[in-house]
Short mmCIF file of C-alpha atoms and ligand atoms in Angstrom, two decimals:
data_model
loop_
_atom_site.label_atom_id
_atom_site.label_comp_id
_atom_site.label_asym_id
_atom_site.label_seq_id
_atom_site.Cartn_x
_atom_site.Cartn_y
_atom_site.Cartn_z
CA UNK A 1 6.28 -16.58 10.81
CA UNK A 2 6.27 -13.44 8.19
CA UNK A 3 9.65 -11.81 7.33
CA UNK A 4 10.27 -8.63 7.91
CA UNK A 5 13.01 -7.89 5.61
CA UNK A 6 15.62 -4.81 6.71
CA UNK A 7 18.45 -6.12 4.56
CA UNK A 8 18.15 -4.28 1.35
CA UNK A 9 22.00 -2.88 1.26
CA UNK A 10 22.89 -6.74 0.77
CA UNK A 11 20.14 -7.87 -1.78
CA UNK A 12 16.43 -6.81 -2.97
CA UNK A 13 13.56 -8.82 -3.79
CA UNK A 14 13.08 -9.06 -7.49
CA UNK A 15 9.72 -6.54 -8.65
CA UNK A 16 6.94 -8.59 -9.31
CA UNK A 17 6.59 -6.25 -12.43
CA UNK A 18 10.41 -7.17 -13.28
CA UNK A 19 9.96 -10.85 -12.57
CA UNK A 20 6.85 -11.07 -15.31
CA UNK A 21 9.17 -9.20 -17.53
CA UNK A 22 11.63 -11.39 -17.75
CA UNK A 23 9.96 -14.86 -17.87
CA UNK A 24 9.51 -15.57 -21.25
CA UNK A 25 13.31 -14.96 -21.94
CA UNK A 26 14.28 -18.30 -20.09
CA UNK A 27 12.12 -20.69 -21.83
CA UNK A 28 10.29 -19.32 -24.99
CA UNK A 29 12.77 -16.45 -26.19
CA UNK A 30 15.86 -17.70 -25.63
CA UNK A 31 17.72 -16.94 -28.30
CA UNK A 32 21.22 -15.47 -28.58
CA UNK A 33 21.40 -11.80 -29.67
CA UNK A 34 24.19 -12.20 -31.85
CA UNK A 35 22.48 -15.32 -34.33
CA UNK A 36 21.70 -13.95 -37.69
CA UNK A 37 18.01 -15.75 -37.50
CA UNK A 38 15.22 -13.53 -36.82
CA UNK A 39 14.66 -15.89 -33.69
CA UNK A 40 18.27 -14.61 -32.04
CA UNK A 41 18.46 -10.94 -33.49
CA UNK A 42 14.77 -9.58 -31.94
CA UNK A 43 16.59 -10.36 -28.21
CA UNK A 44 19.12 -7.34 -30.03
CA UNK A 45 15.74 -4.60 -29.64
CA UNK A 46 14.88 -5.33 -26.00
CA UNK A 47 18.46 -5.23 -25.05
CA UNK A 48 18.61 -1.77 -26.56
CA UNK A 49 15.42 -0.84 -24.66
CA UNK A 50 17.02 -2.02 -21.50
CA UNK A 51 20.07 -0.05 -22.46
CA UNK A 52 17.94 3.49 -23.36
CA UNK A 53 16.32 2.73 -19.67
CA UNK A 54 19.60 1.98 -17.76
CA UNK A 55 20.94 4.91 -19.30
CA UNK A 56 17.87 7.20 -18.61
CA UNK A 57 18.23 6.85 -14.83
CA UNK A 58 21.86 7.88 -14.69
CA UNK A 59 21.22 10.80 -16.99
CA UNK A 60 23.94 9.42 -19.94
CA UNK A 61 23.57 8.60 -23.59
CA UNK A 62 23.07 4.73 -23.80
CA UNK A 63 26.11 3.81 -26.02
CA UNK A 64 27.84 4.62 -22.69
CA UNK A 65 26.18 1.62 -20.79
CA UNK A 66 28.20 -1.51 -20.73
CA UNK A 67 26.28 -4.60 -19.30
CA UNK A 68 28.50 -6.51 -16.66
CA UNK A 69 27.95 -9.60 -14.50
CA UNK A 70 27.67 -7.44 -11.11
CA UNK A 71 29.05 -4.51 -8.74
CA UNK A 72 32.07 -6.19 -8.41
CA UNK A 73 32.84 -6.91 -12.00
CA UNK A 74 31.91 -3.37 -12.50
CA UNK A 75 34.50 -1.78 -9.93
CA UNK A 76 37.43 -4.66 -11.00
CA UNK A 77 36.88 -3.55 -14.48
CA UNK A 78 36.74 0.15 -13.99
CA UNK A 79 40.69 -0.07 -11.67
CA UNK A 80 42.50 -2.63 -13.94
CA UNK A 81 41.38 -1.24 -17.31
CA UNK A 82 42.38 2.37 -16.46
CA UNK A 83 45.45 1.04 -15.26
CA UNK A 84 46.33 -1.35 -18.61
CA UNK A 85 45.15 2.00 -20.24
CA UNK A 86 47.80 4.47 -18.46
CA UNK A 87 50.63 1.66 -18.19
CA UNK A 88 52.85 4.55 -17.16
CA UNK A 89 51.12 5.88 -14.27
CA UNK A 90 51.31 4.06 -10.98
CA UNK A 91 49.36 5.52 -8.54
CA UNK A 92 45.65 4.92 -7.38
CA UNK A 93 43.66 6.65 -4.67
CA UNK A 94 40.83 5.47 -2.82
CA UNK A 95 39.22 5.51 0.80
CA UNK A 96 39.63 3.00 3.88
CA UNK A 97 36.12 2.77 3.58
CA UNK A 98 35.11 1.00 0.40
CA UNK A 99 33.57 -2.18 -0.34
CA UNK A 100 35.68 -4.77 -0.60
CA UNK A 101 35.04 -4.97 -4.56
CA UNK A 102 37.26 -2.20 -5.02
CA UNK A 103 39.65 -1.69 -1.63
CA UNK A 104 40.65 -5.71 -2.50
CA UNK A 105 41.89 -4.75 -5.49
CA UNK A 106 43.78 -1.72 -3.87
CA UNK A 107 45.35 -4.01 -1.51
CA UNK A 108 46.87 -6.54 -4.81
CA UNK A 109 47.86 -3.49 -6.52
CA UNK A 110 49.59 -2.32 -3.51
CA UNK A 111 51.52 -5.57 -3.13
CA UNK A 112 52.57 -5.53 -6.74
CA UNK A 113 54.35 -2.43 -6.42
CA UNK A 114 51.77 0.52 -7.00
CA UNK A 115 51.35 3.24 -4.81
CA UNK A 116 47.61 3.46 -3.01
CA UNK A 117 46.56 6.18 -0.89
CA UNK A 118 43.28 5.26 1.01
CA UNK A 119 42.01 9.07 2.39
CA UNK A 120 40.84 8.51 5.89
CA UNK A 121 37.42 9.26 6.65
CA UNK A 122 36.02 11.49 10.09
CA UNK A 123 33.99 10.32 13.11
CA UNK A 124 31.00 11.22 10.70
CA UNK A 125 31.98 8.90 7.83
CA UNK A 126 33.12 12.15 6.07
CA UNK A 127 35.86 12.80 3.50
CA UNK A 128 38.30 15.11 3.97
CA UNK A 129 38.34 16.46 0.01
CA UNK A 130 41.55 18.70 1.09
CA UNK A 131 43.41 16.02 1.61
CA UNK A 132 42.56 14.33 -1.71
CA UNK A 133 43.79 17.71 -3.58
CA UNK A 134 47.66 17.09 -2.10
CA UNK A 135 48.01 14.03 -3.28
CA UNK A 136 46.84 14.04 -6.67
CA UNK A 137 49.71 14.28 -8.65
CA UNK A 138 51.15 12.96 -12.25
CA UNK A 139 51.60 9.02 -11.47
CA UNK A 140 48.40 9.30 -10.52
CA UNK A 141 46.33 7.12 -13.39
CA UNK A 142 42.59 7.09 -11.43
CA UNK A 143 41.06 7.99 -8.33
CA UNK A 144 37.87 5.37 -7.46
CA UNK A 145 35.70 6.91 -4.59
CA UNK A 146 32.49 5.14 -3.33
CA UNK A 147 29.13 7.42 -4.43
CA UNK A 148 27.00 5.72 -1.31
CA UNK A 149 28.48 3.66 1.74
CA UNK A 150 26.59 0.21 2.30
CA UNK A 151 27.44 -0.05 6.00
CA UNK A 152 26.26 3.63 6.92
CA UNK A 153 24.18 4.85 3.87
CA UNK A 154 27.14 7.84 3.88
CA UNK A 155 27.27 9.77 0.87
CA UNK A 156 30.07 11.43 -0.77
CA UNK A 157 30.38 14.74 -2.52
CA UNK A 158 31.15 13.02 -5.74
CA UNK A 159 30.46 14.79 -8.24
CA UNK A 160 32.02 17.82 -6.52
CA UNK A 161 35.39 15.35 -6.23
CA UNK A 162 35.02 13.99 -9.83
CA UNK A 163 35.46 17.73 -11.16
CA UNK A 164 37.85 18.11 -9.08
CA UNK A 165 39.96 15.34 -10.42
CA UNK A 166 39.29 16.04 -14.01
CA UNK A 167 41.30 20.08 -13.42
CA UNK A 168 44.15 17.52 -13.02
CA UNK A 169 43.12 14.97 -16.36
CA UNK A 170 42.98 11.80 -13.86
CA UNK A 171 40.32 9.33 -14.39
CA UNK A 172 37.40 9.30 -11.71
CA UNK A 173 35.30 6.36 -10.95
CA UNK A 174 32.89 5.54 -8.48
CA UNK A 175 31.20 2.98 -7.34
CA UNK A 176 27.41 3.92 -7.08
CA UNK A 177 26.08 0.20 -5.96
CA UNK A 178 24.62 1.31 -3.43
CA UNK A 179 23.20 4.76 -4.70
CA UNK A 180 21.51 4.10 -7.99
CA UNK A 181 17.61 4.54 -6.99
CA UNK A 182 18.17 6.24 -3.96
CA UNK A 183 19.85 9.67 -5.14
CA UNK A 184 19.67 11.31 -8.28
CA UNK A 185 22.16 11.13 -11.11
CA UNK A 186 22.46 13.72 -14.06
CA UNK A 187 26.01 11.67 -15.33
CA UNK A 188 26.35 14.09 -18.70
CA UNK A 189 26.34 17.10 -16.52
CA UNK A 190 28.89 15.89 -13.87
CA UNK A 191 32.77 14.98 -14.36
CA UNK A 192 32.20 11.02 -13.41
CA UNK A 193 33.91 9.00 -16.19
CA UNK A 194 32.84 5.83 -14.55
CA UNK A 195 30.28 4.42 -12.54
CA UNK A 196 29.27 1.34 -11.00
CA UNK A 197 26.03 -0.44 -10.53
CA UNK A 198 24.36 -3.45 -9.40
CA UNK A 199 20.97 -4.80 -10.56
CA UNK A 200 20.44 -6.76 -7.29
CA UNK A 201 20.23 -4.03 -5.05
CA UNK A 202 17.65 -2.18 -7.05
CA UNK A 203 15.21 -5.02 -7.69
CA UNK A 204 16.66 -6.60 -10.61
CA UNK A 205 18.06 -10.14 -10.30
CA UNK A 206 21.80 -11.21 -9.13
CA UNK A 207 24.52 -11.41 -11.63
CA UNK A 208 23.82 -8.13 -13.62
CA UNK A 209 25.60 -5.00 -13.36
CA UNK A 210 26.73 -2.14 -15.57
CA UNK A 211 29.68 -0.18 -15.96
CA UNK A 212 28.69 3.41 -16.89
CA UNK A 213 31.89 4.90 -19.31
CA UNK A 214 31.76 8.36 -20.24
CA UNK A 215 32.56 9.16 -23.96
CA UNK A 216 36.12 9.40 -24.68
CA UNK A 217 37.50 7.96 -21.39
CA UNK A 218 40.68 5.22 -22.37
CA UNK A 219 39.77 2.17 -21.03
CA UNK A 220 41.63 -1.68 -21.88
CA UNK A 221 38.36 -4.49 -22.15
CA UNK A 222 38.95 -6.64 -19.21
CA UNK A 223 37.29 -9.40 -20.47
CA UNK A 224 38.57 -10.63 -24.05
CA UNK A 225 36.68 -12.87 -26.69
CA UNK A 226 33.45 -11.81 -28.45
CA UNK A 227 32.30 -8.44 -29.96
CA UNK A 228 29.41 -8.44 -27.06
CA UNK A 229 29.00 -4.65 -25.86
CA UNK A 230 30.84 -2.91 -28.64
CA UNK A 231 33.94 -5.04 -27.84
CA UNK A 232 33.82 -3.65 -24.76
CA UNK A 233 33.39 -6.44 -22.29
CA UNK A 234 32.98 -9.93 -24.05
CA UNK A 235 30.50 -12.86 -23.43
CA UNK A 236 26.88 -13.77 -24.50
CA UNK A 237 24.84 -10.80 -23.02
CA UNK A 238 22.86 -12.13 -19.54
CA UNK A 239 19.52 -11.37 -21.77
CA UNK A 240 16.74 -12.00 -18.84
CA UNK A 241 19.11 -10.17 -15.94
CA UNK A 242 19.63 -7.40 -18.90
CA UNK A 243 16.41 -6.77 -19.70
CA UNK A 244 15.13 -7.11 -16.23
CA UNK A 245 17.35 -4.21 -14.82
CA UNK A 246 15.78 -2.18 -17.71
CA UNK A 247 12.41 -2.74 -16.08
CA UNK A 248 13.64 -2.39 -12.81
CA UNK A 249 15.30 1.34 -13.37
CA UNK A 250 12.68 2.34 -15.25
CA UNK A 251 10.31 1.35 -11.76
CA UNK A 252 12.79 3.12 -9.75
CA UNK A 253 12.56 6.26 -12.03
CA UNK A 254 8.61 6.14 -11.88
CA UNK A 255 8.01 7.15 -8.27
CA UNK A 256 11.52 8.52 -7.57
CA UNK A 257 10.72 11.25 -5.19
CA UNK A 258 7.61 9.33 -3.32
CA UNK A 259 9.45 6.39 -2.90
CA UNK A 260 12.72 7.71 -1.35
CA UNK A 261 10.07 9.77 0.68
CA UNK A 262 7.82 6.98 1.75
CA UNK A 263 11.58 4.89 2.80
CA UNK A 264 13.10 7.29 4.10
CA UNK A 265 10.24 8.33 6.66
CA UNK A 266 9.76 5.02 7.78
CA UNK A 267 13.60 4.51 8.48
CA UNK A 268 13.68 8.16 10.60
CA UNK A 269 10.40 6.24 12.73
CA UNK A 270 12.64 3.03 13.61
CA UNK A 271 15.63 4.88 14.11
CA UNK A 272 14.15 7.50 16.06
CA UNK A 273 11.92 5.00 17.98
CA UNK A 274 15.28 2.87 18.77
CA UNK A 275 17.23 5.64 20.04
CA UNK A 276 14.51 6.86 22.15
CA UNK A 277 13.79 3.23 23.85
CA UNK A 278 17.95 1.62 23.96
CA UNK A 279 20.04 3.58 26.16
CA UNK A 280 23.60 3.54 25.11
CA UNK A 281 22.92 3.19 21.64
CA UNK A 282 23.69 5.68 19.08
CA UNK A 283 23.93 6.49 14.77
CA UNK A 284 26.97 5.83 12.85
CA UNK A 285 27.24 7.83 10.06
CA UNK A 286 26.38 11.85 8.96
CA UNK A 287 22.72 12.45 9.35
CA UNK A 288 22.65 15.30 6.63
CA UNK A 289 24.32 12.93 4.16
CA UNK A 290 23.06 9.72 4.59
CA UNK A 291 20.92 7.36 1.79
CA UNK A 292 17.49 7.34 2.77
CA UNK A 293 16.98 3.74 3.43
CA UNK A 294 19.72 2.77 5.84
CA UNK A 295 20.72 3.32 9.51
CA UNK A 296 23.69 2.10 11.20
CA UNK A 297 23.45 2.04 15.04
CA UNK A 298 25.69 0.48 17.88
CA UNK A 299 24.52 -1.14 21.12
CA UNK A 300 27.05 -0.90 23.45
CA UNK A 301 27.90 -3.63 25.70
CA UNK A 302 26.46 -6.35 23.13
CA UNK A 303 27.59 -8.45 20.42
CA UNK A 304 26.02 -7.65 17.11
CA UNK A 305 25.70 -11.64 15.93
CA UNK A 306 23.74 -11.99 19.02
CA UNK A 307 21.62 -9.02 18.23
CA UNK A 308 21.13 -10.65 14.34
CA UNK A 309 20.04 -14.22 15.84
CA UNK A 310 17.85 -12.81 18.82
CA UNK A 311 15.97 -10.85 15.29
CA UNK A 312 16.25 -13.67 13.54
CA UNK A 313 14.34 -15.31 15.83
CA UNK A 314 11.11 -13.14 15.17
CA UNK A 315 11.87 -13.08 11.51
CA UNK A 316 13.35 -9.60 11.74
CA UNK A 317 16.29 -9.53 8.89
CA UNK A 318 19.41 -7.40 9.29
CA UNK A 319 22.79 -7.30 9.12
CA UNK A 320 26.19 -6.78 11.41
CA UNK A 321 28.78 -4.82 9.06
CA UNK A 322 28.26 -5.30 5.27
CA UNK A 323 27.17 -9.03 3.74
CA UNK A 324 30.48 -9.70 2.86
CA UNK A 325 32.09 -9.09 6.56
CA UNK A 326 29.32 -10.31 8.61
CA UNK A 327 30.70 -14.19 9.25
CA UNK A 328 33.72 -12.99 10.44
CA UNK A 329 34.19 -11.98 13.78
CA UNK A 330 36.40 -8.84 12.82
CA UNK A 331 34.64 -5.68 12.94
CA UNK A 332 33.84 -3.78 10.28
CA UNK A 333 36.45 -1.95 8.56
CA UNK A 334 34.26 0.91 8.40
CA UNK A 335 33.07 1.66 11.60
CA UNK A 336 37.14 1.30 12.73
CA UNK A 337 37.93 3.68 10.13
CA UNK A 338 35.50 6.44 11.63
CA UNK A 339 36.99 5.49 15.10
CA UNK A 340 33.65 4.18 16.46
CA UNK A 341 35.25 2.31 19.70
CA UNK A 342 35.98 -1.00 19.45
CA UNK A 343 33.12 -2.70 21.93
CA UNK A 344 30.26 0.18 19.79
CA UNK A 345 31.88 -1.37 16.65
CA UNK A 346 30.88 -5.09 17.61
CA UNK A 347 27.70 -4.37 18.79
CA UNK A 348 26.67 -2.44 15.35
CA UNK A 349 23.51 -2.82 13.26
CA UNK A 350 22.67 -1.89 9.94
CA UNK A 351 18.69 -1.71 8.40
CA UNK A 352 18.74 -1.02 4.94
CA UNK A 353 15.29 -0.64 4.03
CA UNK A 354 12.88 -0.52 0.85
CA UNK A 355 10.04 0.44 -1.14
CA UNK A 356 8.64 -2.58 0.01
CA UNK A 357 8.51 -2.49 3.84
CA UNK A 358 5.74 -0.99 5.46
CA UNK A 359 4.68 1.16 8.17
CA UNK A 360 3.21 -2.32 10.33
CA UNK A 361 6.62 -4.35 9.54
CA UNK A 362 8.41 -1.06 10.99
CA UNK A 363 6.17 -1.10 14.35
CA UNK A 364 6.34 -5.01 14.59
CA UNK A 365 10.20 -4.31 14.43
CA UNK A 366 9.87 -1.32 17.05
CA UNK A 367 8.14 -3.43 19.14
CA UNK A 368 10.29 -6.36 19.28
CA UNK A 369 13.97 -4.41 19.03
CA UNK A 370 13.95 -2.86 22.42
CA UNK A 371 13.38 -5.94 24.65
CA UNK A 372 15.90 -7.89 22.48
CA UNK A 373 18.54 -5.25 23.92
CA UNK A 374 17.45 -5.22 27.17
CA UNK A 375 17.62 -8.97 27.54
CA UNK A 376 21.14 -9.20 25.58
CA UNK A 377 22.52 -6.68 28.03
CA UNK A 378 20.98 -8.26 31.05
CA UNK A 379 22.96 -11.47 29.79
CA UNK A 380 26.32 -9.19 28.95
CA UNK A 381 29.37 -9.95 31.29
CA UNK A 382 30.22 -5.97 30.08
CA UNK A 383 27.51 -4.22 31.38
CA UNK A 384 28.21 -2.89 34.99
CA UNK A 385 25.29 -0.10 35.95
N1 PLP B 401 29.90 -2.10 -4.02
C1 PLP B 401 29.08 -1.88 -3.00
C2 PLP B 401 29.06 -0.53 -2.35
C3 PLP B 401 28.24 -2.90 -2.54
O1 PLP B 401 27.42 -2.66 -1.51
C4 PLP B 401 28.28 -4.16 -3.17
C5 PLP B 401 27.47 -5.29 -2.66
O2 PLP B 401 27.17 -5.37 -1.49
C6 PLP B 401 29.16 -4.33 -4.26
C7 PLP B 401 29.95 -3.28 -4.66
C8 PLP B 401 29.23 -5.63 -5.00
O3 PLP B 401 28.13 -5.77 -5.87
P1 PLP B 401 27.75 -7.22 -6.44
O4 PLP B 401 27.13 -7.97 -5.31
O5 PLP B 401 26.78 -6.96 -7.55
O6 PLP B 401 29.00 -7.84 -6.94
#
């Protein structure tokens, strides 16, 4: 049975054109980058490459790149060493609807005695940026406000925000996981002293991320030992996962406008085509504002886990609330926080698509969606029409 893979907000396949990149860094050019032989030291060149290419696509100067393990090293990083840098300040602001990389470390820093204000969010997924203005105040030592969501493909004003927050000197990060490759990023003209970014969800392997740190901004290394990244995060650089998320931005770069084009066109034909053929279904998120790979929509009356096995069965991947949620029978803490109703919340579905899919795997999945619904609800004790 072929897969028709709609899960791109959790992981992407690895670019052919990435994977031939990296192969000869496993087994022939292993070396490490800090040796003093010739054998080590030439890793040092395509690192820097990999840097210049990382840093190209987010529009910064390279020595501001730091190579990480992933998102979530990225966004731990980016709270705890602002806050070891401004030991004073005790105050963090976020949202109630951020991945769990960054609201989990709100939530310890909240029970050890700091003050967090998570901003509420509209029925749209929106931000209410008034509402950030009131509270930013003196204790407060950063503000970290997600650039893309990964449940509804919302984005933010962010750059708008960061500016905001630097009139006050505060530190602004986001994390941009989810928006790297999908929306365009000019970093040295905007007020962003940190970013976050994943190599996994732009078709680089797991277990590579960067932290993007504007010149100047104070930051404490979270990870101590070696001189790795300027001192700036120690431990032997990930050299294949490195150099492969240097290929894989510089792909992402190539075709920027086409590709969002070609995505986003096919993911307005299955959500359209959905909404037209499942009654009692409908979009979570702003249209206007939305990434153009992913679509959140609720079936009423239905369990999402049943929707995800009944796809399943036909090879149709997706996901119920983000990767790290779906398991748990809770919904997600997004969709609550827009007030999507309870029995919509349990019954949501998000596609995330890709450069990859194509316009057949969207009509196979067009085909087989709407009689997966109509059977579900035929089966649901909630339905009563
Ligand atoms: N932030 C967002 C918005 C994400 O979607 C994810 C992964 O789903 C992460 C952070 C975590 O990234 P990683 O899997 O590289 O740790």
């Amino acid at each position: 049975m072929k897969t028709i893979y709609l899960d791109n907000n959790a992981t992407t396949k690895v670019a052919e054109e990435v994977f031939e990149e990296i192969k000869p860094y496993f087994c022939e050019l292993y070396g490490n980058p800090s040796s003093m032989h010739t054998f080590g030291g030439q890793i040092g060149r395509k690192i820097r490459e990999a840097r210049e290419k990382v840093a190209a696509i987010l529009g910064c100067d390279p020595s501001e790149v730091i190579f990480t393990g992933c998102g979530t090293e990225s966004d731990n990083t980016a709270i705890k060493s602002t806050l070891a840098a401004y030991p004073n300040k005790r105050k963090v602001i976020t949202t109630r609807v951020e991945h769990p990389a960054v609201l989990s470390i709100c939530r310890e820093l909240d029970s050890h005695g700091y003050t967090v204000v998570e901003l509420a969010v509209d029925r749209y997924g929106r931000l209410d940026i008034e509402q950030l203005e009131t509270q930013l105040d003196d204790d407060t030592a950063i503000v970290t406000i997600m650039f893309a969501n990964n449940e509804t493909g919302v984005i933010f004003p962010v750059e708008k925000i960061a500016e905001m927050v630097a009139d006050k000197g505060i530190v602004f990060h986001t994390d941009a996981v989810q928006a790297v490759g999908k929306v365009p990023m000019n970093l040295a003209k905007s007020s962003i002293d940190l970013l976050s970014l994943s190599g996994h969800k732009l078709h680089a392997p797991k277990g590579i991320g960067v932290l993007y740190v504007r010149k100047g901004t104070r930051l404490a290394p979270f990870m101590l030992g070696g001189h790795q990244e300027g001192g700036r995060r120690a431990g032997t650089e990930n050299v294949p996962g490195i150099i492969g998320l240097g290929r894989a931005c510089e792909l992402a770069a190539k075709n920027f406008e086409q590709e969002n084009k070609k995505v986003k066109n096919l993911r307005d034909k299955l959500e359209k085509a959905i909404l037209e053929k499942c009654p009692d279904c409908m979009v979570n998120g702003s249209p206007e504002n939305r990434l153009p790979n992913t679509t959140n929509i609720s079936f009423e009356f239905i369990e999402g886990e049943a929707i995800l096995l009944m796809l399943d069965k036909f090879g149709i991947c997706a996901s119920s609330g983000s990767a790290c949620t779906s398991g748990s029978l809770e919904p997600s803490h997004v969709l609550r926080a827009m007030g999507v109703p309870f029995t919509a919340a349990h019954g949501s579905i998000r596609f995330s698509l890709s450069r990859y899919n194509t316009e057949e795997e969207i009509d196979y999945a067009i085909e087989k969606i709407p009689p997966i619904i109509t059977r579900l609800r035929e089966l649901s004790p909630f339905v009563t029409k």
